[in-house]
């Protein structure tokens, strides 16, 4: 029996599973032998990791077992994205940072101001992703921003610059930051042409920074030494699983994965950005087929106050008052588990708000305008209406079989009457009942087929929205 051990070091809990690989190569899948979790030991991440591993190995066959792991502990990888035009290079930089598993702390367009610099120095991000200009295009903005940033003494220690802009300026920008004492890496332009997004090179540089600097800074180096294996940022592991599903199981169709946690709600979409519809004018870059967004103000515990504010519009006054009282309890005790019917109802309101707002922000929009040719729509972002399946994962969505995504999306009409959100309309809702998807994402690198088969087999059909 071939076994693997997979662990995720989260911000709140460290979770793991011992899995047995079974079946012929073209049908192989994993069977769960044991599960374990413990509160993440923030002061020394390796201690909690070792507790989980020892508990899991006790249920195994003995001998050496390969260990795979990911981590989002201590807030993950903080990235500030800088570009020129918000709908072009800045959007490209943000998409690249998120697809690498990062947490975008701020975005900055055009020329950096003194206020922008003060914000960056107060945030002290792990990475400055500096983009701007197509190859052979604009040089003025990138040169200005590079000079301003290289003079920031508050960013020299602990912040790495990844330059992925106009390649004409690569040598100049790298030399400028190097002479100023920065750790700087260059990557191919993320937007070499106006309609072509190429994030792969910058993603690889971001991963290098995670492995070479962030792992040590976050206290994961001891785990690397014990396992002999590098970790992934947890969101990147999930993204790899989404990509693997699209390759290994194209019959699964276009889908969304919503990963709702205590502090954030991540949305992953696997959906073509179809263009060419009649009476539709497209604005901005074509969206990547596989896309990730993360909402740092939408969560079930740490971010419950802002999630509650988002929920108020869909609640009666007495319900909003009850939710405010519950959020006050969560502020005092973020680990509170809803035990009464009233508390459970409040959790449903919070989950509904996180789900709805995260999808509205991930999806594109149609803005209705009238021209000489009649009614026309201006589309910004990706049209998610063709999505046929939505997967719910994370603590709450994995556990609550009664969550109704269709109800949560009811009345999602956007901020203005003439703006129509392009959210899924007719879809099957599937639940990651065992909260296994992040752990399976760790295994895609060596066991792509079995990881995908296991992931799809562990999904539980909950409802159909039509």
CSV table of C-alpha atoms in Angstrom, one decimal:
chain,number,residue,atom,x,y,z
A,1,UNK,CA,0.0,0.0,0.0
A,2,UNK,CA,1.4,3.4,-1.1
A,3,UNK,CA,0.6,6.2,1.3
A,4,UNK,CA,1.1,10.0,1.4
A,5,UNK,CA,0.7,12.5,4.1
A,6,UNK,CA,-0.7,16.0,3.3
A,7,UNK,CA,-0.9,18.9,5.7
A,8,UNK,CA,-2.1,22.5,5.5
A,9,UNK,CA,-0.7,25.0,8.0
A,10,UNK,CA,-3.5,27.5,8.3
A,11,UNK,CA,-3.8,30.7,10.2
A,12,UNK,CA,-6.1,29.1,12.8
A,13,UNK,CA,-5.8,25.3,12.4
A,14,UNK,CA,-3.1,22.9,11.1
A,15,UNK,CA,-5.0,20.1,9.3
A,16,UNK,CA,-3.8,16.9,7.7
A,17,UNK,CA,-4.7,13.6,6.2
A,18,UNK,CA,-3.1,10.3,5.6
A,19,UNK,CA,-4.1,8.9,2.3
A,20,UNK,CA,-3.6,5.5,0.6
A,21,UNK,CA,-3.2,5.4,-3.2
A,22,UNK,CA,-5.2,2.6,-4.7
A,23,UNK,CA,-6.3,1.3,-8.1
A,24,UNK,CA,-4.6,0.8,-11.5
A,25,UNK,CA,-2.7,3.8,-12.8
A,26,UNK,CA,-5.4,5.1,-15.1
A,27,UNK,CA,-8.1,4.9,-12.4
A,28,UNK,CA,-6.0,5.4,-9.2
A,29,UNK,CA,-7.5,7.5,-6.4
A,30,UNK,CA,-6.8,8.2,-2.7
A,31,UNK,CA,-8.6,6.6,0.2
A,32,UNK,CA,-8.6,8.5,3.6
A,33,UNK,CA,-6.9,6.5,6.3
A,34,UNK,CA,-6.8,9.1,9.0
A,35,UNK,CA,-7.5,12.8,9.6
A,36,UNK,CA,-6.0,15.1,12.3
A,37,UNK,CA,-6.0,18.8,13.2
A,38,UNK,CA,-4.7,21.0,16.0
A,39,UNK,CA,-4.7,24.8,16.6
A,40,UNK,CA,-1.8,26.3,14.7
A,41,UNK,CA,1.1,27.0,17.0
A,42,UNK,CA,1.8,30.5,15.7
A,43,UNK,CA,4.9,31.0,17.9
A,44,UNK,CA,6.5,27.9,16.3
A,45,UNK,CA,4.7,26.5,13.3
A,46,UNK,CA,6.7,23.3,13.2
A,47,UNK,CA,5.4,22.2,16.6
A,48,UNK,CA,1.8,22.0,15.5
A,49,UNK,CA,2.8,20.5,12.2
A,50,UNK,CA,4.8,17.7,13.9
A,51,UNK,CA,1.8,17.0,16.2
A,52,UNK,CA,-0.4,16.4,13.2
A,53,UNK,CA,2.1,14.3,11.4
A,54,UNK,CA,2.8,12.1,14.4
A,55,UNK,CA,-0.9,11.5,14.9
A,56,UNK,CA,-1.4,10.6,11.3
A,57,UNK,CA,1.6,8.3,11.0
A,58,UNK,CA,0.3,6.3,14.0
A,59,UNK,CA,-2.5,5.1,11.7
A,60,UNK,CA,-0.2,4.3,8.8
A,61,UNK,CA,1.7,1.1,7.8
A,62,UNK,CA,5.0,2.3,9.2
A,63,UNK,CA,8.2,3.3,7.4
A,64,UNK,CA,8.9,6.5,5.5
A,65,UNK,CA,5.8,8.3,4.2
A,66,UNK,CA,6.2,11.3,1.8
A,67,UNK,CA,4.9,14.5,3.3
A,68,UNK,CA,3.4,17.4,1.3
A,69,UNK,CA,2.4,20.7,2.8
A,70,UNK,CA,1.0,24.1,2.2
A,71,UNK,CA,0.7,27.2,4.4
A,72,UNK,CA,-1.3,30.3,4.8
A,73,UNK,CA,-0.2,31.0,8.3
A,74,UNK,CA,0.7,34.5,9.5
A,75,UNK,CA,-1.4,36.1,6.8
A,76,UNK,CA,0.3,34.5,3.7
A,77,UNK,CA,2.2,36.4,1.1
A,78,UNK,CA,1.5,40.1,1.1
A,79,UNK,CA,1.9,41.7,-2.4
A,80,UNK,CA,1.5,45.3,-3.5
A,81,UNK,CA,0.6,45.5,-7.2
A,82,UNK,CA,1.7,48.5,-9.3
A,83,UNK,CA,0.8,49.3,-12.9
A,84,UNK,CA,-0.2,52.2,-15.2
A,85,UNK,CA,-3.7,52.0,-16.6
A,86,UNK,CA,-6.2,50.5,-14.1
A,87,UNK,CA,-8.0,48.3,-16.7
A,88,UNK,CA,-4.8,47.1,-18.4
A,89,UNK,CA,-1.4,46.7,-16.7
A,90,UNK,CA,-2.7,47.3,-13.1
A,91,UNK,CA,-5.4,44.7,-13.6
A,92,UNK,CA,-2.8,42.3,-15.1
A,93,UNK,CA,-0.5,42.8,-12.0
A,94,UNK,CA,-3.4,42.2,-9.6
A,95,UNK,CA,-4.5,39.0,-11.5
A,96,UNK,CA,-0.9,37.8,-11.5
A,97,UNK,CA,-0.4,38.4,-7.8
A,98,UNK,CA,-3.6,36.5,-6.9
A,99,UNK,CA,-2.9,33.6,-9.3
A,100,UNK,CA,0.4,33.1,-7.5
A,101,UNK,CA,-1.4,32.7,-4.2
A,102,UNK,CA,-0.7,36.1,-2.8
A,103,UNK,CA,-2.8,38.5,-0.7
A,104,UNK,CA,-2.9,41.9,-2.5
A,105,UNK,CA,-2.5,44.6,0.2
A,106,UNK,CA,-2.9,47.6,-2.2
A,107,UNK,CA,-2.9,48.5,-5.9
A,108,UNK,CA,-1.5,51.7,-7.4
A,109,UNK,CA,-2.0,53.1,-10.9
A,110,UNK,CA,-0.2,55.7,-13.0
A,111,UNK,CA,2.5,57.7,-11.2
A,112,UNK,CA,3.1,57.0,-7.5
A,113,UNK,CA,2.3,59.9,-5.2
A,114,UNK,CA,3.9,60.7,-1.8
A,115,UNK,CA,0.6,59.4,-0.3
A,116,UNK,CA,1.1,56.1,-2.2
A,117,UNK,CA,4.6,55.8,-0.9
A,118,UNK,CA,3.5,56.4,2.7
A,119,UNK,CA,0.9,53.7,2.4
A,120,UNK,CA,3.4,51.2,1.0
A,121,UNK,CA,5.9,52.0,3.8
A,122,UNK,CA,3.2,51.5,6.4
A,123,UNK,CA,2.2,48.2,4.9
A,124,UNK,CA,5.7,46.8,4.3
A,125,UNK,CA,4.5,44.1,1.8
A,126,UNK,CA,6.6,41.0,1.2
A,127,UNK,CA,6.7,41.8,-2.6
A,128,UNK,CA,6.3,44.9,-4.8
A,129,UNK,CA,5.1,43.6,-8.2
A,130,UNK,CA,6.0,46.4,-10.5
A,131,UNK,CA,4.4,46.3,-13.9
A,132,UNK,CA,3.6,48.8,-16.6
A,133,UNK,CA,3.9,49.4,-20.4
A,134,UNK,CA,3.7,46.8,-23.1
A,135,UNK,CA,7.1,45.8,-24.6
A,136,UNK,CA,8.4,48.8,-26.5
A,137,UNK,CA,5.5,50.9,-25.1
A,138,UNK,CA,5.3,53.5,-22.3
A,139,UNK,CA,8.5,54.1,-20.4
A,140,UNK,CA,7.8,57.4,-18.5
A,141,UNK,CA,5.5,56.0,-15.8
A,142,UNK,CA,7.6,52.9,-15.1
A,143,UNK,CA,10.8,54.9,-14.8
A,144,UNK,CA,9.2,57.4,-12.5
A,145,UNK,CA,7.8,54.7,-10.2
A,146,UNK,CA,11.0,52.8,-10.1
A,147,UNK,CA,13.0,55.9,-9.1
A,148,UNK,CA,10.4,56.8,-6.4
A,149,UNK,CA,10.3,53.2,-4.9
A,150,UNK,CA,14.1,52.8,-5.0
A,151,UNK,CA,14.4,55.8,-2.8
A,152,UNK,CA,12.1,54.3,-0.1
A,153,UNK,CA,14.4,53.4,2.8
A,154,UNK,CA,11.5,51.8,4.7
A,155,UNK,CA,11.0,49.2,2.0
A,156,UNK,CA,14.6,48.0,1.5
A,157,UNK,CA,14.6,45.5,4.3
A,158,UNK,CA,12.1,42.7,4.0
A,159,UNK,CA,10.5,43.7,0.6
A,160,UNK,CA,11.5,42.1,-2.7
A,161,UNK,CA,10.8,43.9,-6.0
A,162,UNK,CA,9.6,41.7,-8.9
A,163,UNK,CA,9.7,43.8,-12.1
A,164,UNK,CA,7.4,42.4,-14.9
A,165,UNK,CA,6.8,45.4,-17.1
A,166,UNK,CA,8.1,46.9,-20.3
A,167,UNK,CA,11.2,44.7,-21.2
A,168,UNK,CA,13.0,47.7,-22.7
A,169,UNK,CA,13.5,49.0,-19.2
A,170,UNK,CA,14.4,45.7,-17.5
A,171,UNK,CA,18.2,46.3,-17.2
A,172,UNK,CA,17.7,50.0,-16.1
A,173,UNK,CA,15.1,49.1,-13.4
A,174,UNK,CA,17.1,46.2,-12.0
A,175,UNK,CA,20.2,48.3,-11.8
A,176,UNK,CA,18.3,51.1,-10.1
A,177,UNK,CA,17.0,48.9,-7.4
A,178,UNK,CA,20.2,46.9,-7.0
A,179,UNK,CA,22.2,50.0,-6.4
A,180,UNK,CA,19.7,51.2,-3.8
A,181,UNK,CA,20.1,48.0,-1.8
A,182,UNK,CA,16.9,46.2,-2.8
A,183,UNK,CA,16.4,42.5,-3.5
A,184,UNK,CA,15.1,42.7,-7.1
A,185,UNK,CA,14.0,40.0,-9.6
A,186,UNK,CA,13.0,40.4,-13.2
A,187,UNK,CA,10.4,38.5,-15.1
A,188,UNK,CA,8.9,38.6,-18.6
A,189,UNK,CA,6.3,41.3,-19.1
A,190,UNK,CA,2.9,40.3,-17.8
A,191,UNK,CA,1.3,42.3,-20.6
A,192,UNK,CA,3.7,42.2,-23.6
A,193,UNK,CA,0.9,43.2,-25.9
A,194,UNK,CA,-2.4,45.0,-25.3
A,195,UNK,CA,-4.5,41.9,-25.5
A,196,UNK,CA,-2.2,39.2,-24.2
A,197,UNK,CA,-1.8,38.4,-20.5
A,198,UNK,CA,1.3,36.4,-19.7
A,199,UNK,CA,1.5,35.9,-15.9
A,200,UNK,CA,3.5,32.7,-15.7
A,201,UNK,CA,7.0,34.2,-15.5
A,202,UNK,CA,6.1,36.6,-12.7
A,203,UNK,CA,4.2,33.8,-10.9
A,204,UNK,CA,7.4,31.8,-10.8
A,205,UNK,CA,9.4,34.7,-9.5
A,206,UNK,CA,6.8,35.2,-6.7
A,207,UNK,CA,7.0,31.5,-5.8
A,208,UNK,CA,10.9,31.8,-5.7
A,209,UNK,CA,10.5,34.6,-3.2
A,210,UNK,CA,8.1,32.6,-1.1
A,211,UNK,CA,10.5,29.7,-1.0
A,212,UNK,CA,13.8,31.6,-0.5
A,213,UNK,CA,12.7,34.4,1.9
A,214,UNK,CA,9.1,34.1,3.1
A,215,UNK,CA,9.4,30.4,4.2
A,216,UNK,CA,12.2,31.3,6.5
A,217,UNK,CA,10.6,34.5,7.7
A,218,UNK,CA,7.3,32.8,8.5
A,219,UNK,CA,9.0,30.0,10.5
A,220,UNK,CA,8.5,27.2,7.9
A,221,UNK,CA,12.2,26.5,7.3
A,222,UNK,CA,12.3,23.8,10.0
A,223,UNK,CA,9.3,22.0,8.3
A,224,UNK,CA,11.2,22.2,5.0
A,225,UNK,CA,14.2,20.6,6.6
A,226,UNK,CA,12.2,17.8,8.1
A,227,UNK,CA,10.2,16.9,5.0
A,228,UNK,CA,12.8,17.7,2.3
A,229,UNK,CA,10.0,19.4,0.3
A,230,UNK,CA,9.1,23.0,-0.4
A,231,UNK,CA,5.6,24.2,0.5
A,232,UNK,CA,3.0,26.0,-1.6
A,233,UNK,CA,1.0,29.0,-0.4
A,234,UNK,CA,-2.4,27.4,0.3
A,235,UNK,CA,-4.3,29.4,-2.3
A,236,UNK,CA,-1.8,28.4,-4.9
A,237,UNK,CA,-2.3,24.8,-4.0
A,238,UNK,CA,-6.1,25.2,-4.5
A,239,UNK,CA,-5.5,27.0,-7.8
A,240,UNK,CA,-3.4,24.1,-9.0
A,241,UNK,CA,-6.2,21.7,-8.2
A,242,UNK,CA,-8.7,23.8,-10.1
A,243,UNK,CA,-6.3,23.8,-13.1
A,244,UNK,CA,-5.9,20.0,-12.8
A,245,UNK,CA,-9.6,19.5,-12.8
A,246,UNK,CA,-9.9,21.4,-16.0
A,247,UNK,CA,-7.2,19.3,-17.6
A,248,UNK,CA,-8.2,15.8,-16.2
A,249,UNK,CA,-12.0,16.1,-16.2
A,250,UNK,CA,-13.1,18.5,-19.0
A,251,UNK,CA,-16.5,16.8,-18.8
A,252,UNK,CA,-17.0,18.5,-15.4
A,253,UNK,CA,-17.7,21.7,-17.3
A,254,UNK,CA,-17.2,25.3,-16.3
A,255,UNK,CA,-17.3,25.7,-12.5
A,256,UNK,CA,-16.6,28.0,-9.5
A,257,UNK,CA,-15.0,27.1,-6.2
A,258,UNK,CA,-15.8,29.3,-3.2
A,259,UNK,CA,-13.5,28.8,-0.3
A,260,UNK,CA,-14.9,30.7,2.7
A,261,UNK,CA,-12.8,31.1,5.9
A,262,UNK,CA,-12.9,33.0,9.1
A,263,UNK,CA,-11.0,36.0,7.6
A,264,UNK,CA,-11.3,35.8,3.8
A,265,UNK,CA,-13.4,34.4,1.0
A,266,UNK,CA,-11.5,33.1,-2.0
A,267,UNK,CA,-13.3,32.6,-5.4
A,268,UNK,CA,-11.7,30.5,-8.2
A,269,UNK,CA,-13.4,30.3,-11.6
A,270,UNK,CA,-12.8,27.9,-14.4
A,271,UNK,CA,-14.7,29.6,-17.2
A,272,UNK,CA,-13.9,30.8,-20.7
A,273,UNK,CA,-14.2,34.6,-21.2
A,274,UNK,CA,-16.4,34.3,-24.3
A,275,UNK,CA,-16.5,37.4,-26.5
A,276,UNK,CA,-18.4,38.4,-29.7
A,277,UNK,CA,-22.0,38.5,-28.5
A,278,UNK,CA,-24.3,40.9,-30.3
A,279,UNK,CA,-25.0,44.3,-28.8
A,280,UNK,CA,-22.1,43.9,-26.3
A,281,UNK,CA,-19.1,46.2,-26.2
A,282,UNK,CA,-16.2,44.7,-24.3
A,283,UNK,CA,-14.1,46.9,-22.1
A,284,UNK,CA,-10.6,46.0,-20.7
A,285,UNK,CA,-8.5,42.9,-21.1
A,286,UNK,CA,-9.9,39.4,-21.8
A,287,UNK,CA,-10.1,37.5,-18.5
A,288,UNK,CA,-8.0,34.4,-17.9
A,289,UNK,CA,-9.9,31.1,-18.1
A,290,UNK,CA,-8.8,30.3,-14.6
A,291,UNK,CA,-8.9,33.2,-12.2
A,292,UNK,CA,-8.7,33.7,-8.4
A,293,UNK,CA,-9.9,36.6,-6.3
A,294,UNK,CA,-9.7,37.0,-2.5
A,295,UNK,CA,-11.8,39.3,-0.4
A,296,UNK,CA,-10.1,40.2,2.8
A,297,UNK,CA,-13.2,41.9,4.3
A,298,UNK,CA,-15.5,38.9,3.9
A,299,UNK,CA,-15.1,36.2,6.5
A,300,UNK,CA,-17.1,34.3,9.1
A,301,UNK,CA,-15.2,35.3,12.2
A,302,UNK,CA,-12.2,37.7,11.9
A,303,UNK,CA,-13.9,39.7,9.2
A,304,UNK,CA,-17.5,39.2,10.5
A,305,UNK,CA,-18.1,42.9,11.2
A,306,UNK,CA,-17.6,44.0,7.6
A,307,UNK,CA,-19.5,40.9,6.4
A,308,UNK,CA,-22.4,41.9,8.6
A,309,UNK,CA,-22.5,45.3,7.1
A,310,UNK,CA,-22.7,43.7,3.7
A,311,UNK,CA,-25.6,41.6,4.9
A,312,UNK,CA,-27.7,44.4,6.3
A,313,UNK,CA,-29.3,45.3,2.9
A,314,UNK,CA,-30.9,41.8,2.7
A,315,UNK,CA,-32.2,41.7,6.3
A,316,UNK,CA,-35.1,43.1,8.2
A,317,UNK,CA,-34.3,45.7,10.9
A,318,UNK,CA,-34.8,43.2,13.8
A,319,UNK,CA,-32.6,40.6,12.0
A,320,UNK,CA,-29.8,43.2,11.4
A,321,UNK,CA,-30.0,44.1,15.1
A,322,UNK,CA,-29.7,40.4,16.1
A,323,UNK,CA,-26.7,40.0,13.7
A,324,UNK,CA,-25.0,43.0,15.2
A,325,UNK,CA,-25.2,41.5,18.7
A,326,UNK,CA,-23.8,38.2,17.4
A,327,UNK,CA,-20.9,39.9,15.7
A,328,UNK,CA,-20.2,41.6,19.0
A,329,UNK,CA,-19.8,38.2,20.6
A,330,UNK,CA,-17.5,37.1,17.8
A,331,UNK,CA,-15.3,40.1,18.4
A,332,UNK,CA,-14.8,38.9,22.0
A,333,UNK,CA,-14.5,35.2,21.0
A,334,UNK,CA,-13.5,34.6,17.3
A,335,UNK,CA,-13.5,30.8,18.0
A,336,UNK,CA,-17.2,30.8,19.0
A,337,UNK,CA,-19.1,27.9,17.5
A,338,UNK,CA,-22.8,28.6,16.8
A,339,UNK,CA,-24.8,26.4,19.2
A,340,UNK,CA,-28.3,27.9,19.4
A,341,UNK,CA,-30.8,28.3,16.5
A,342,UNK,CA,-30.4,32.0,16.7
A,343,UNK,CA,-26.6,31.9,16.4
A,344,UNK,CA,-26.9,29.4,13.6
A,345,UNK,CA,-29.2,31.7,11.7
A,346,UNK,CA,-26.7,34.5,12.2
A,347,UNK,CA,-24.0,32.3,10.7
A,348,UNK,CA,-26.2,31.7,7.7
A,349,UNK,CA,-26.7,35.5,7.2
A,350,UNK,CA,-23.0,36.0,7.4
A,351,UNK,CA,-22.2,33.1,5.0
A,352,UNK,CA,-24.9,34.4,2.5
A,353,UNK,CA,-23.3,37.9,2.6
A,354,UNK,CA,-19.8,36.5,2.1
A,355,UNK,CA,-20.9,34.3,-0.8
A,356,UNK,CA,-23.0,36.9,-2.6
A,357,UNK,CA,-20.5,39.8,-2.3
A,358,UNK,CA,-17.5,37.6,-3.2
A,359,UNK,CA,-19.2,36.4,-6.4
A,360,UNK,CA,-20.4,39.9,-7.3
A,361,UNK,CA,-16.8,41.1,-7.0
A,362,UNK,CA,-15.4,38.2,-9.0
A,363,UNK,CA,-17.9,38.4,-11.8
A,364,UNK,CA,-18.1,40.9,-14.6
A,365,UNK,CA,-21.0,43.3,-15.2
A,366,UNK,CA,-23.1,44.5,-18.1
A,367,UNK,CA,-23.9,48.2,-18.0
A,368,UNK,CA,-26.9,49.1,-20.1
A,369,UNK,CA,-26.4,52.1,-22.5
A,370,UNK,CA,-28.5,53.4,-25.4
A,371,UNK,CA,-26.9,54.3,-28.7
A,372,UNK,CA,-28.3,55.2,-32.2
A,373,UNK,CA,-28.4,51.4,-32.8
A,374,UNK,CA,-30.6,50.9,-29.7
A,375,UNK,CA,-29.9,49.2,-26.4
A,376,UNK,CA,-26.3,48.1,-25.9
A,377,UNK,CA,-24.3,46.5,-23.0
A,378,UNK,CA,-20.8,47.4,-22.0
A,379,UNK,CA,-19.2,44.4,-20.5
A,380,UNK,CA,-16.4,44.7,-17.9
A,381,UNK,CA,-14.9,41.5,-16.5
A,382,UNK,CA,-15.9,37.8,-16.9
A,383,UNK,CA,-19.3,36.5,-17.7
A,384,UNK,CA,-20.0,33.7,-15.2
A,385,UNK,CA,-23.6,32.9,-16.4
A,386,UNK,CA,-22.5,29.8,-18.3
A,387,UNK,CA,-21.1,28.2,-15.1
A,388,UNK,CA,-22.9,24.9,-14.4
A,389,UNK,CA,-21.4,23.9,-11.1
A,390,UNK,CA,-20.5,25.8,-7.9
A,391,UNK,CA,-18.4,24.1,-5.2
A,392,UNK,CA,-18.5,25.3,-1.6
A,393,UNK,CA,-15.4,24.7,0.6
A,394,UNK,CA,-13.9,26.0,3.8
A,395,UNK,CA,-15.2,25.5,7.3
A,396,UNK,CA,-18.7,26.8,7.1
A,397,UNK,CA,-19.6,25.8,3.5
A,398,UNK,CA,-18.1,22.3,4.0
A,399,UNK,CA,-20.2,21.7,7.1
A,400,UNK,CA,-23.6,23.3,6.5
A,401,UNK,CA,-25.7,21.0,4.3
A,402,UNK,CA,-28.5,23.6,4.5
A,403,UNK,CA,-26.7,26.5,2.9
A,404,UNK,CA,-28.7,27.8,-0.1
A,405,UNK,CA,-26.5,29.6,-2.6
A,406,UNK,CA,-29.5,30.5,-4.8
A,407,UNK,CA,-31.1,32.2,-1.9
A,408,UNK,CA,-27.9,34.1,-1.2
A,409,UNK,CA,-27.7,35.4,-4.7
A,410,UNK,CA,-31.3,36.4,-4.9
A,411,UNK,CA,-31.7,40.0,-5.7
A,412,UNK,CA,-28.0,40.4,-6.8
A,413,UNK,CA,-28.7,43.4,-9.1
A,414,UNK,CA,-25.5,45.4,-8.6
A,415,UNK,CA,-25.0,48.9,-7.2
A,416,UNK,CA,-27.1,50.6,-9.8
A,417,UNK,CA,-30.3,49.7,-11.6
A,418,UNK,CA,-28.6,49.8,-15.1
A,419,UNK,CA,-25.7,47.5,-14.0
A,420,UNK,CA,-26.3,43.8,-14.3
A,421,UNK,CA,-23.9,41.4,-12.5
A,422,UNK,CA,-22.9,38.4,-14.6
A,423,UNK,CA,-23.1,35.8,-11.8
A,424,UNK,CA,-24.0,32.1,-12.3
A,425,UNK,CA,-27.8,31.6,-12.8
A,426,UNK,CA,-28.5,27.9,-13.3
A,427,UNK,CA,-26.1,25.6,-11.5
A,428,UNK,CA,-25.6,22.6,-9.3
A,429,UNK,CA,-24.2,23.3,-5.8
A,430,UNK,CA,-21.7,20.8,-4.6
A,431,UNK,CA,-20.2,20.7,-1.1
A,432,UNK,CA,-16.6,19.7,-0.2
A,433,UNK,CA,-18.0,17.9,2.8
A,434,UNK,CA,-14.6,16.7,4.2
A,435,UNK,CA,-12.9,20.0,3.5
A,436,UNK,CA,-10.3,18.0,1.6
A,437,UNK,CA,-9.7,20.1,-1.5
A,438,UNK,CA,-6.7,22.2,-0.1
A,439,UNK,CA,-5.0,19.0,1.0
A,440,UNK,CA,-5.5,17.4,-2.4
A,441,UNK,CA,-4.1,20.5,-4.0
A,442,UNK,CA,-0.8,19.7,-2.4
A,443,UNK,CA,-0.6,16.4,-4.3
A,444,UNK,CA,-1.2,17.7,-7.8
A,445,UNK,CA,2.5,18.1,-8.5
A,446,UNK,CA,3.2,14.3,-8.2
A,447,UNK,CA,-0.3,12.7,-8.3
A,448,UNK,CA,-2.5,14.9,-10.6
A,449,UNK,CA,-4.9,12.2,-11.8
A,450,UNK,CA,-5.5,10.6,-8.4
A,451,UNK,CA,-5.9,14.0,-6.7
A,452,UNK,CA,-8.6,15.1,-9.3
A,453,UNK,CA,-10.5,11.8,-9.1
A,454,UNK,CA,-10.5,11.9,-5.3
A,455,UNK,CA,-11.6,15.6,-5.3
A,456,UNK,CA,-14.5,15.0,-7.5
A,457,UNK,CA,-15.6,11.9,-5.7
A,458,UNK,CA,-15.7,13.7,-2.3
A,459,UNK,CA,-18.1,16.4,-3.5
A,460,UNK,CA,-21.7,16.1,-2.2
A,461,UNK,CA,-24.6,17.4,-4.3
A,462,UNK,CA,-26.6,19.7,-2.1
A,463,UNK,CA,-29.0,21.7,-4.4
A,464,UNK,CA,-29.8,22.8,-7.9
A,465,UNK,CA,-30.4,26.5,-8.7
A,466,UNK,CA,-32.5,27.2,-11.7
